[in-house]
Amino acid sequence: MEQTFIILKPSTIQRGLVGDVLTRFQRKGLQITAMKMAQLTEAILREHYAHLIEKPFFPDLLRSMMATPVILMVLKGKDAVEVVRQMIGSTNCRKAAPGTIRGDFGMSGQENIVHASDSIDNAIIEINRFFKPEEIYDYDLLLKPATYAPDEL
Ligand code: TYD
């Protein structure tokens, strides 16, 4: 099944929203296959946000992402990349639809609660960037038969 990469950003840590965000992913039926706390560095952020290095907001983005340690996660499920992107909503929390994580929990375009991979290819790259293979757990979710139809597994 597909896996996707998530960062609970410093805004989530500072605002005490870790439990709320995590609960949403778990209630949806997504499986946590990896999770750890880490202090991000400029070097890894320059890789992760390589597509944004030339943007005027990049120095602020760096500061924002290094403001506190973050929580890194891998979530697994059918079509997990697309499902999680829909759950988080548009980049700017003020424009994100109500009901989405950004739409419900944030007011900012930068302090926007979560990162989630935007494609299957990027999910694989990002998971490998932030996790060693032995940090990702392959275990059976007992609720799977209640979460999916047989032909969806
Ligand atoms: P981006 O990859 O465009 O969006 P997303 O996180 O939804 O995949 O941007 C990465 C992060 O850069 C975004 O989550 C917050 C920050 N950012 C800004 O601070 N200002 C901006 O104008 C944009 C577009 C992004």
mmCIF file of C-alpha atoms and ligand atoms in Angstrom:
data_model
loop_
_atom_site.group_PDB
_atom_site.id
_atom_site.type_symbol
_atom_site.label_atom_id
_atom_site.label_comp_id
_atom_site.label_asym_id
_atom_site.label_seq_id
_atom_site.Cartn_x
_atom_site.Cartn_y
_atom_site.Cartn_z
ATOM 1 C CA MET A 1 0.000 0.000 0.000
ATOM 2 C CA GLU A 2 1.047 3.576 -0.637
ATOM 3 C CA GLN A 3 3.032 5.576 1.912
ATOM 4 C CA THR A 4 3.333 9.341 2.310
ATOM 5 C CA PHE A 5 5.590 11.625 4.320
ATOM 6 C CA ILE A 6 4.315 14.168 6.852
ATOM 7 C CA ILE A 7 5.941 16.895 8.944
ATOM 8 C CA LEU A 8 4.087 18.334 11.931
ATOM 9 C CA LYS A 9 5.654 21.793 11.679
ATOM 10 C CA PRO A 10 6.829 24.049 14.533
ATOM 11 C CA SER A 11 3.459 25.852 14.398
ATOM 12 C CA THR A 12 1.778 22.577 15.401
ATOM 13 C CA ILE A 13 4.240 21.963 18.235
ATOM 14 C CA GLN A 14 4.032 25.549 19.579
ATOM 15 C CA ARG A 15 0.256 25.724 19.395
ATOM 16 C CA GLY A 16 -0.298 22.383 21.102
ATOM 17 C CA LEU A 17 -2.026 20.810 18.106
ATOM 18 C CA VAL A 18 -0.004 17.591 17.767
ATOM 19 C CA GLY A 19 -2.774 15.430 19.221
ATOM 20 C CA ASP A 20 -5.531 17.064 17.159
ATOM 21 C CA VAL A 21 -3.667 16.619 13.881
ATOM 22 C CA LEU A 22 -2.591 13.070 14.672
ATOM 23 C CA THR A 23 -6.135 12.144 15.666
ATOM 24 C CA ARG A 24 -7.441 13.268 12.280
ATOM 25 C CA PHE A 25 -5.015 11.018 10.418
ATOM 26 C CA GLN A 26 -5.775 8.051 12.662
ATOM 27 C CA ARG A 27 -9.544 8.532 12.526
ATOM 28 C CA LYS A 28 -9.353 8.590 8.751
ATOM 29 C CA GLY A 29 -7.909 5.063 8.842
ATOM 30 C CA LEU A 30 -4.321 5.874 7.925
ATOM 31 C CA GLN A 31 -1.645 3.700 9.505
ATOM 32 C CA ILE A 32 1.401 5.263 11.200
ATOM 33 C CA THR A 33 4.411 3.290 9.979
ATOM 34 C CA ALA A 34 7.123 5.670 11.238
ATOM 35 C CA MET A 35 7.279 8.607 13.645
ATOM 36 C CA LYS A 36 10.068 10.572 15.351
ATOM 37 C CA MET A 37 10.972 14.039 16.641
ATOM 38 C CA ALA A 38 13.855 15.871 14.967
ATOM 39 C CA GLN A 39 15.460 19.302 14.729
ATOM 40 C CA LEU A 40 15.608 20.168 11.027
ATOM 41 C CA THR A 41 18.778 21.755 9.669
ATOM 42 C CA GLU A 42 19.320 24.304 6.924
ATOM 43 C CA ALA A 43 21.050 21.616 4.829
ATOM 44 C CA ILE A 44 18.122 19.195 4.848
ATOM 45 C CA LEU A 45 15.590 22.008 4.336
ATOM 46 C CA ARG A 46 17.487 23.248 1.283
ATOM 47 C CA GLU A 47 17.036 19.760 -0.172
ATOM 48 C CA HIS A 48 13.426 19.385 0.932
ATOM 49 C CA TYR A 49 12.384 22.835 -0.308
ATOM 50 C CA ALA A 50 14.811 23.004 -3.275
ATOM 51 C CA HIS A 51 11.959 24.228 -5.515
ATOM 52 C CA LEU A 52 11.575 27.326 -3.312
ATOM 53 C CA ILE A 53 15.186 28.417 -2.698
ATOM 54 C CA GLU A 54 14.895 31.420 -5.052
ATOM 55 C CA LYS A 55 11.638 32.678 -3.513
ATOM 56 C CA PRO A 56 11.790 35.862 -1.407
ATOM 57 C CA PHE A 57 10.114 34.088 1.521
ATOM 58 C CA PHE A 58 12.714 31.292 1.637
ATOM 59 C CA PRO A 59 14.804 32.751 4.535
ATOM 60 C CA ASP A 60 11.622 33.128 6.592
ATOM 61 C CA LEU A 61 10.567 29.605 5.665
ATOM 62 C CA LEU A 62 13.928 28.280 6.911
ATOM 63 C CA ARG A 63 13.589 30.143 10.214
ATOM 64 C CA SER A 64 10.012 28.954 10.602
ATOM 65 C CA MET A 65 10.875 25.293 9.967
ATOM 66 C CA MET A 66 13.834 25.392 12.388
ATOM 67 C CA ALA A 67 12.031 27.306 15.166
ATOM 68 C CA THR A 68 11.444 24.132 17.226
ATOM 69 C CA PRO A 69 11.931 20.421 16.666
ATOM 70 C CA VAL A 70 9.281 18.889 14.429
ATOM 71 C CA ILE A 71 7.527 15.530 14.243
ATOM 72 C CA LEU A 72 8.246 13.447 11.160
ATOM 73 C CA MET A 73 5.863 10.673 10.140
ATOM 74 C CA VAL A 74 5.132 8.142 7.470
ATOM 75 C CA LEU A 75 1.464 7.288 6.920
ATOM 76 C CA LYS A 76 0.267 4.292 4.968
ATOM 77 C CA GLY A 77 -3.036 3.596 3.218
ATOM 78 C CA LYS A 78 -4.702 3.158 -0.141
ATOM 79 C CA ASP A 79 -3.973 6.280 -2.254
ATOM 80 C CA ALA A 80 -2.371 7.774 0.883
ATOM 81 C CA VAL A 81 -0.591 10.626 -0.953
ATOM 82 C CA GLU A 82 -3.759 12.030 -2.515
ATOM 83 C CA VAL A 83 -5.938 11.320 0.528
ATOM 84 C CA VAL A 84 -3.573 13.205 2.864
ATOM 85 C CA ARG A 85 -3.148 16.158 0.473
ATOM 86 C CA GLN A 86 -6.931 16.495 0.399
ATOM 87 C CA MET A 87 -7.073 16.282 4.185
ATOM 88 C CA ILE A 88 -4.499 19.069 4.699
ATOM 89 C CA GLY A 89 -6.018 21.546 2.214
ATOM 90 C CA SER A 90 -4.510 24.481 0.317
ATOM 91 C CA THR A 91 -1.103 25.903 1.277
ATOM 92 C CA ASN A 92 -2.511 29.150 2.715
ATOM 93 C CA CYS A 93 -4.575 28.307 5.821
ATOM 94 C CA ARG A 94 -6.780 31.363 5.273
ATOM 95 C CA LYS A 95 -7.815 29.994 1.890
ATOM 96 C CA ALA A 96 -7.919 26.303 2.817
ATOM 97 C CA ALA A 97 -11.413 24.849 2.934
ATOM 98 C CA PRO A 98 -13.089 24.461 6.321
ATOM 99 C CA GLY A 99 -12.878 20.815 7.328
ATOM 100 C CA THR A 100 -9.285 20.506 6.165
ATOM 101 C CA ILE A 101 -6.448 20.530 8.699
ATOM 102 C CA ARG A 102 -5.035 23.851 7.480
ATOM 103 C CA GLY A 103 -8.542 25.268 7.054
ATOM 104 C CA ASP A 104 -9.504 24.376 10.616
ATOM 105 C CA PHE A 105 -6.289 24.957 12.552
ATOM 106 C CA GLY A 106 -4.368 27.830 10.931
ATOM 107 C CA MET A 107 -4.428 31.471 9.857
ATOM 108 C CA SER A 108 -1.136 31.656 7.917
ATOM 109 C CA GLY A 109 0.400 30.762 4.577
ATOM 110 C CA GLN A 110 3.726 29.939 6.210
ATOM 111 C CA GLU A 111 2.771 28.713 9.693
ATOM 112 C CA ASN A 112 0.538 26.166 8.032
ATOM 113 C CA ILE A 113 0.641 23.239 10.474
ATOM 114 C CA VAL A 114 1.709 20.348 8.240
ATOM 115 C CA HIS A 115 3.766 19.299 5.276
ATOM 116 C CA ALA A 116 2.609 16.345 3.185
ATOM 117 C CA SER A 117 4.175 14.885 0.048
ATOM 118 C CA ASP A 118 2.526 16.150 -3.142
ATOM 119 C CA SER A 119 3.157 13.114 -5.392
ATOM 120 C CA ILE A 120 3.980 9.425 -5.120
ATOM 121 C CA ASP A 121 7.482 10.050 -6.515
ATOM 122 C CA ASN A 122 8.160 12.822 -3.999
ATOM 123 C CA ALA A 123 6.787 10.702 -1.157
ATOM 124 C CA ILE A 124 9.410 8.022 -1.879
ATOM 125 C CA ILE A 125 12.197 10.632 -2.092
ATOM 126 C CA GLU A 126 11.077 12.395 1.113
ATOM 127 C CA ILE A 127 10.629 9.177 3.125
ATOM 128 C CA ASN A 128 14.171 8.139 2.154
ATOM 129 C CA ARG A 129 15.501 11.623 2.959
ATOM 130 C CA PHE A 130 14.170 11.661 6.515
ATOM 131 C CA PHE A 131 13.983 7.985 7.569
ATOM 132 C CA LYS A 132 16.312 4.996 7.577
ATOM 133 C CA PRO A 133 14.645 1.801 6.300
ATOM 134 C CA GLU A 134 14.800 0.244 9.801
ATOM 135 C CA GLU A 135 12.803 3.181 11.243
ATOM 136 C CA ILE A 136 9.768 2.267 9.116
ATOM 137 C CA TYR A 137 7.627 -0.487 10.610
ATOM 138 C CA ASP A 138 5.767 -3.096 8.616
ATOM 139 C CA TYR A 139 3.001 -4.384 10.879
ATOM 140 C CA ASP A 140 -0.554 -5.516 10.312
ATOM 141 C CA LEU A 141 -3.349 -3.127 11.191
ATOM 142 C CA LEU A 142 -6.033 -5.342 12.765
ATOM 143 C CA LEU A 143 -8.811 -2.965 11.732
ATOM 144 C CA LYS A 144 -7.926 -3.280 8.043
ATOM 145 C CA PRO A 145 -10.874 -5.580 7.163
ATOM 146 C CA ALA A 146 -13.225 -3.011 8.737
ATOM 147 C CA THR A 147 -11.496 -0.131 6.954
ATOM 148 C CA TYR A 148 -11.322 -1.504 3.392
ATOM 149 C CA ALA A 149 -13.317 -3.807 1.124
ATOM 150 C CA PRO A 150 -11.456 -6.964 0.038
ATOM 151 C CA ASP A 151 -10.897 -5.618 -3.481
ATOM 152 C CA GLU A 152 -9.340 -2.438 -2.081
ATOM 153 C CA LEU A 153 -6.616 -4.300 -0.202
HETATM 154 P P1 TYD B 1 4.649 24.617 -1.349
HETATM 155 O O1 TYD B 1 5.494 23.408 -1.660
HETATM 156 O O2 TYD B 1 4.315 25.548 -2.477
HETATM 157 O O3 TYD B 1 3.239 24.213 -0.671
HETATM 158 P P2 TYD B 1 2.735 22.941 0.165
HETATM 159 O O4 TYD B 1 3.366 22.991 1.534
HETATM 160 O O5 TYD B 1 1.234 23.134 0.241
HETATM 161 O O6 TYD B 1 3.102 21.700 -0.614
HETATM 162 O O7 TYD B 1 5.382 25.494 -0.226
HETATM 163 C C1 TYD B 1 6.101 24.892 0.797
HETATM 164 C C2 TYD B 1 5.976 25.746 2.031
HETATM 165 O O8 TYD B 1 6.537 27.027 1.801
HETATM 166 C C3 TYD B 1 4.548 26.024 2.461
HETATM 167 O O9 TYD B 1 3.955 24.951 3.156
HETATM 168 C C4 TYD B 1 4.715 27.262 3.288
HETATM 169 C C5 TYD B 1 5.851 27.991 2.592
HETATM 170 N N1 TYD B 1 5.359 29.088 1.726
HETATM 171 C C6 TYD B 1 5.424 30.397 2.183
HETATM 172 O O10 TYD B 1 5.903 30.649 3.295
HETATM 173 N N2 TYD B 1 4.946 31.406 1.386
HETATM 174 C C7 TYD B 1 4.425 31.171 0.161
HETATM 175 O O11 TYD B 1 4.007 32.130 -0.535
HETATM 176 C C8 TYD B 1 4.352 29.816 -0.321
HETATM 177 C C9 TYD B 1 3.769 29.492 -1.674
HETATM 178 C C10 TYD B 1 4.828 28.795 0.502
#
